[in-house]
XYZ file of N, CA, C and O in Angstrom:
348
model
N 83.219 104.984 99.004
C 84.088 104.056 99.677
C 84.687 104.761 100.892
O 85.024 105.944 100.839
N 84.846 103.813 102.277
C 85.298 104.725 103.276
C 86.424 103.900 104.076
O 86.879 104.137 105.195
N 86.778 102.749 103.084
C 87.944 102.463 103.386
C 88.572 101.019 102.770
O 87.563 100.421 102.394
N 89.545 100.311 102.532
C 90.203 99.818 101.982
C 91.499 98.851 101.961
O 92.602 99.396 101.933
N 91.449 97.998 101.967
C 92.832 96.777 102.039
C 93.084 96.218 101.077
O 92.194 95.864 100.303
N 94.940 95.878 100.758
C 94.921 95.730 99.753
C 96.557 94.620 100.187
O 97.618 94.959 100.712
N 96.082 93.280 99.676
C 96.715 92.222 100.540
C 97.222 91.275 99.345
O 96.529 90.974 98.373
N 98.488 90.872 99.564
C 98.996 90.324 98.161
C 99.752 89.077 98.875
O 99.965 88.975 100.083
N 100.094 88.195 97.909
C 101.351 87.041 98.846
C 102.775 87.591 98.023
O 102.991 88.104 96.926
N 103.485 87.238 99.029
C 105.171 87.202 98.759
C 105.452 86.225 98.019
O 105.565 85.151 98.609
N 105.689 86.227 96.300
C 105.805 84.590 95.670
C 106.965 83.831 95.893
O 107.869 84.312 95.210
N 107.411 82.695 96.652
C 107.875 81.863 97.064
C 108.247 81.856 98.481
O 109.096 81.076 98.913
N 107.473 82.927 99.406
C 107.679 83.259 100.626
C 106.746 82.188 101.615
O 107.185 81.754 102.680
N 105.450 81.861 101.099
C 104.520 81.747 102.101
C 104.156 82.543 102.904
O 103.642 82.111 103.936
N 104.271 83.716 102.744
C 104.139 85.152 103.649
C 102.654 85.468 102.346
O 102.519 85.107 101.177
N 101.549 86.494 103.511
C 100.890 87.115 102.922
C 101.551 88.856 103.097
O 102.673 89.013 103.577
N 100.877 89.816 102.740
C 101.925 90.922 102.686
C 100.779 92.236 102.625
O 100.473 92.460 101.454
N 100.219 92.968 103.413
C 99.122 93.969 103.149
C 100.176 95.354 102.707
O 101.242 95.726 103.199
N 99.469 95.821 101.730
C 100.640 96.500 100.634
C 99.828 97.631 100.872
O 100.616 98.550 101.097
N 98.630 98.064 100.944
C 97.799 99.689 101.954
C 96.496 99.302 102.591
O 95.585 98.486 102.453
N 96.849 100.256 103.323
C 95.282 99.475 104.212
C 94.958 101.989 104.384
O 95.569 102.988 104.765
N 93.771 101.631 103.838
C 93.379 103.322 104.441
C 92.029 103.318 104.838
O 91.309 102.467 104.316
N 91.600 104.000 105.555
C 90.264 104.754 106.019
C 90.146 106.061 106.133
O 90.776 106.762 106.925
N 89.146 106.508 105.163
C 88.512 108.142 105.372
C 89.120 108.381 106.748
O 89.305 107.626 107.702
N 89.418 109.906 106.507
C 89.390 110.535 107.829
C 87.854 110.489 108.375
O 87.664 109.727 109.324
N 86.835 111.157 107.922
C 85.733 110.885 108.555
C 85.108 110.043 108.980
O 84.032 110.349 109.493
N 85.539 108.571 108.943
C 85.157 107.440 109.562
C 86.294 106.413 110.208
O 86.215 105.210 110.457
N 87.510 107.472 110.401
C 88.429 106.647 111.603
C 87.848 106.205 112.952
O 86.713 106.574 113.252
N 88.542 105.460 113.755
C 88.257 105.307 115.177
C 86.558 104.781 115.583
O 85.785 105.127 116.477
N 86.437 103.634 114.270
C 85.298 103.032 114.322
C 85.158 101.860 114.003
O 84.088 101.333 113.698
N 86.680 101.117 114.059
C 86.900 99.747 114.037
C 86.630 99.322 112.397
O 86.338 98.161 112.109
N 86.774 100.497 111.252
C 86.783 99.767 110.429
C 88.403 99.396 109.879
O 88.452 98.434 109.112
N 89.385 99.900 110.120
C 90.382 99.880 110.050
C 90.702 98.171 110.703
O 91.157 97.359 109.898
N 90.463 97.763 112.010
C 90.409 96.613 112.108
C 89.988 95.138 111.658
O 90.489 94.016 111.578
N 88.568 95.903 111.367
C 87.788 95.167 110.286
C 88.438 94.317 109.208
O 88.366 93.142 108.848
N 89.190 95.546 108.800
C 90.017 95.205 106.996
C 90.678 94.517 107.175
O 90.814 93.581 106.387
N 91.407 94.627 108.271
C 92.373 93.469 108.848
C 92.437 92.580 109.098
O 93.354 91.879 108.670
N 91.423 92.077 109.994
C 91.311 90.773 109.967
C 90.466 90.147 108.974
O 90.042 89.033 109.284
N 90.126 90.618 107.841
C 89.698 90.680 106.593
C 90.833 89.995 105.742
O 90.645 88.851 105.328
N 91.831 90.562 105.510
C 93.202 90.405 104.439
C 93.863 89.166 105.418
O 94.324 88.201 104.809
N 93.927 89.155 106.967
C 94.381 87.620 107.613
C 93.350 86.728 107.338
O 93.887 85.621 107.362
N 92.414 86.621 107.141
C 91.430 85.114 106.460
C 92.056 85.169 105.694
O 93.105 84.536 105.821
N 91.788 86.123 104.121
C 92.152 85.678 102.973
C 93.315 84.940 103.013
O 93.230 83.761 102.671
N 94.324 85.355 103.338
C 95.752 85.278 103.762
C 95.724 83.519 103.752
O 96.036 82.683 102.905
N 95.338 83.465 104.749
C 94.861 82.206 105.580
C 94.318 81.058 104.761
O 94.806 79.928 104.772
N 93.415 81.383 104.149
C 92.463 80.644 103.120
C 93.202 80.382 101.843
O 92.811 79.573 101.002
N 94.231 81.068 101.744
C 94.938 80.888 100.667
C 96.202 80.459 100.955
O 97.139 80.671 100.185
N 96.362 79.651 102.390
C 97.459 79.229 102.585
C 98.898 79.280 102.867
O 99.849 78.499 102.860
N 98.618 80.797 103.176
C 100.082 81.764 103.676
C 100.251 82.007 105.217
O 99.584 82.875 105.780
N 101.006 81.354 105.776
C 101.491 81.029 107.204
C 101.735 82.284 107.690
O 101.696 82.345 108.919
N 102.081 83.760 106.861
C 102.010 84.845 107.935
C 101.505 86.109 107.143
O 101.030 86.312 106.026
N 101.743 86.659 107.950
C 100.645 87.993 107.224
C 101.656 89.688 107.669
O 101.757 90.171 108.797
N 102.252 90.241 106.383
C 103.357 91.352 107.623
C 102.596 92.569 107.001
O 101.480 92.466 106.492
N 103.359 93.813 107.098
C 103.384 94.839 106.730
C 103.931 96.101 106.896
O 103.754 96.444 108.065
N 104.494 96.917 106.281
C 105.632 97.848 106.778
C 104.377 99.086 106.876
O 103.332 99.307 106.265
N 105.264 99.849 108.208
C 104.318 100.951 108.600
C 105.382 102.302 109.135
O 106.269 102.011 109.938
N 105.293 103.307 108.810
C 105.861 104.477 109.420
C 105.329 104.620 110.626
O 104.119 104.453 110.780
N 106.141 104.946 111.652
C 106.016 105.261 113.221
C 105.616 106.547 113.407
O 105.714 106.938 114.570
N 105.028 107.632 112.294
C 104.472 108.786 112.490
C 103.235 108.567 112.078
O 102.572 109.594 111.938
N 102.557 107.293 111.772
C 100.907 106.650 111.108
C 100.294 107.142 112.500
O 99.363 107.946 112.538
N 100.889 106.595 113.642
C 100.155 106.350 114.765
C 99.147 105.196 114.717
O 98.273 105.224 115.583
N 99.132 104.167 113.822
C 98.790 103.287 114.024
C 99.374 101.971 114.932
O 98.675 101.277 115.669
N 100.382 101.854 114.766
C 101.587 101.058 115.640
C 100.095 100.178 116.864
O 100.099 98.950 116.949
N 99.212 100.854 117.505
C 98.468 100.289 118.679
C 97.978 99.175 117.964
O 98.251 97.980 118.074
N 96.676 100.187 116.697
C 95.733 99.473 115.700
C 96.435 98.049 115.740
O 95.759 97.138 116.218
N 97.763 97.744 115.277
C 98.418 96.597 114.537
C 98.917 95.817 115.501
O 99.145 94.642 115.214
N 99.126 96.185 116.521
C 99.497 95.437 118.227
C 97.965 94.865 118.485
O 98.021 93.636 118.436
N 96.814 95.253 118.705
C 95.795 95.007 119.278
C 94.969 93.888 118.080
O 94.038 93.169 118.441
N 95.413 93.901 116.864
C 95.098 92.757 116.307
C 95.789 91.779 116.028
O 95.369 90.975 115.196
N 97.262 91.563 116.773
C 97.759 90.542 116.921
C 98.478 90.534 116.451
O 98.777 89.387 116.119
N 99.642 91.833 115.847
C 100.883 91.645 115.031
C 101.869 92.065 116.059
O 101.741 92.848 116.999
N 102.781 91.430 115.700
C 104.399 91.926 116.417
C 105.040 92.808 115.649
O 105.093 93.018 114.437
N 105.582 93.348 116.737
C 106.972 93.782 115.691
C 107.837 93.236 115.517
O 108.581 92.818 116.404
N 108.019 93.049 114.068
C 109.353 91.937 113.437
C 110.713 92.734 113.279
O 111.774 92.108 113.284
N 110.689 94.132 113.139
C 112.064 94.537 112.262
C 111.645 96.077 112.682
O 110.483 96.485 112.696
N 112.624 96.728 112.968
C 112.518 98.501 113.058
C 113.860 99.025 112.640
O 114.977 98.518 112.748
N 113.424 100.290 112.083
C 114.994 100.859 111.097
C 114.447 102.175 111.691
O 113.332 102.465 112.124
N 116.140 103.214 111.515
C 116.348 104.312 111.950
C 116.829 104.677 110.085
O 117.341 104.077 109.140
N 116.206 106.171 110.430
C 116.237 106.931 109.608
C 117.484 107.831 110.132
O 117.419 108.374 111.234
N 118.711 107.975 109.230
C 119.795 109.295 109.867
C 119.542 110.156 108.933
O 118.745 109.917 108.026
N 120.224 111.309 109.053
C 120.187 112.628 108.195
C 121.325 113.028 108.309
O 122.052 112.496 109.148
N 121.727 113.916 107.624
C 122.649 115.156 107.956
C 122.282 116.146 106.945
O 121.823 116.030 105.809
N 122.688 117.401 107.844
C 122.263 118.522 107.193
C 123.582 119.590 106.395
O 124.366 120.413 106.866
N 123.366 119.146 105.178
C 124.640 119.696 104.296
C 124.796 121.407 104.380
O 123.829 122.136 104.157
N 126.142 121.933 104.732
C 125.828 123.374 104.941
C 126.360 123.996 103.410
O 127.494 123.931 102.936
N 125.429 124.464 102.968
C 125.216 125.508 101.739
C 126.781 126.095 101.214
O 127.556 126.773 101.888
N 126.929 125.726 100.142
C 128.520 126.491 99.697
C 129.028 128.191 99.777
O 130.163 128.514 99.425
């Protein structure tokens, strides 16, 4: 297997919801990653769910992948820290 989607609905949302989407490193940057995608939006679709989301970390470097097949960005969160100094 060299890669994978895995697409569920939100129950009482009407939202579809892709919960992992991966591809081998050795067969990135060959449109199968896109593939899957608009793969899990039919299903989505066919099964009657008006949108299709998915949460993604901004260090994936996918962010383009998910722009170029037609998703927006709906929602972005900041991560804070602080760094506790040792007793």
């Amino acid at each position: 297997m060299i890669g994978a989607a895995l697409s569920l609905d939100q129950p009482g949302s009407g939202d579809g919801y892709v919960e992992s989407l991966a591809v081998d490193r050795d067969h990135r940057n060959r449109g199968i990653a896109r593939h899957l995608l608009q793969h899990a939006f039919r299903a989505c679709r066919e099964a009657g769910l008006s949108h299709c989301t998915l949460w993604t970390h901004s260090g994936t470097g996918a962010l383009d992948l998910y722009l170029k097949v037609g998703m927006t960005v709906r929602y972005t969160s900041v991560v804070l820290e602080k760094t506790l100094p040792l007793p």
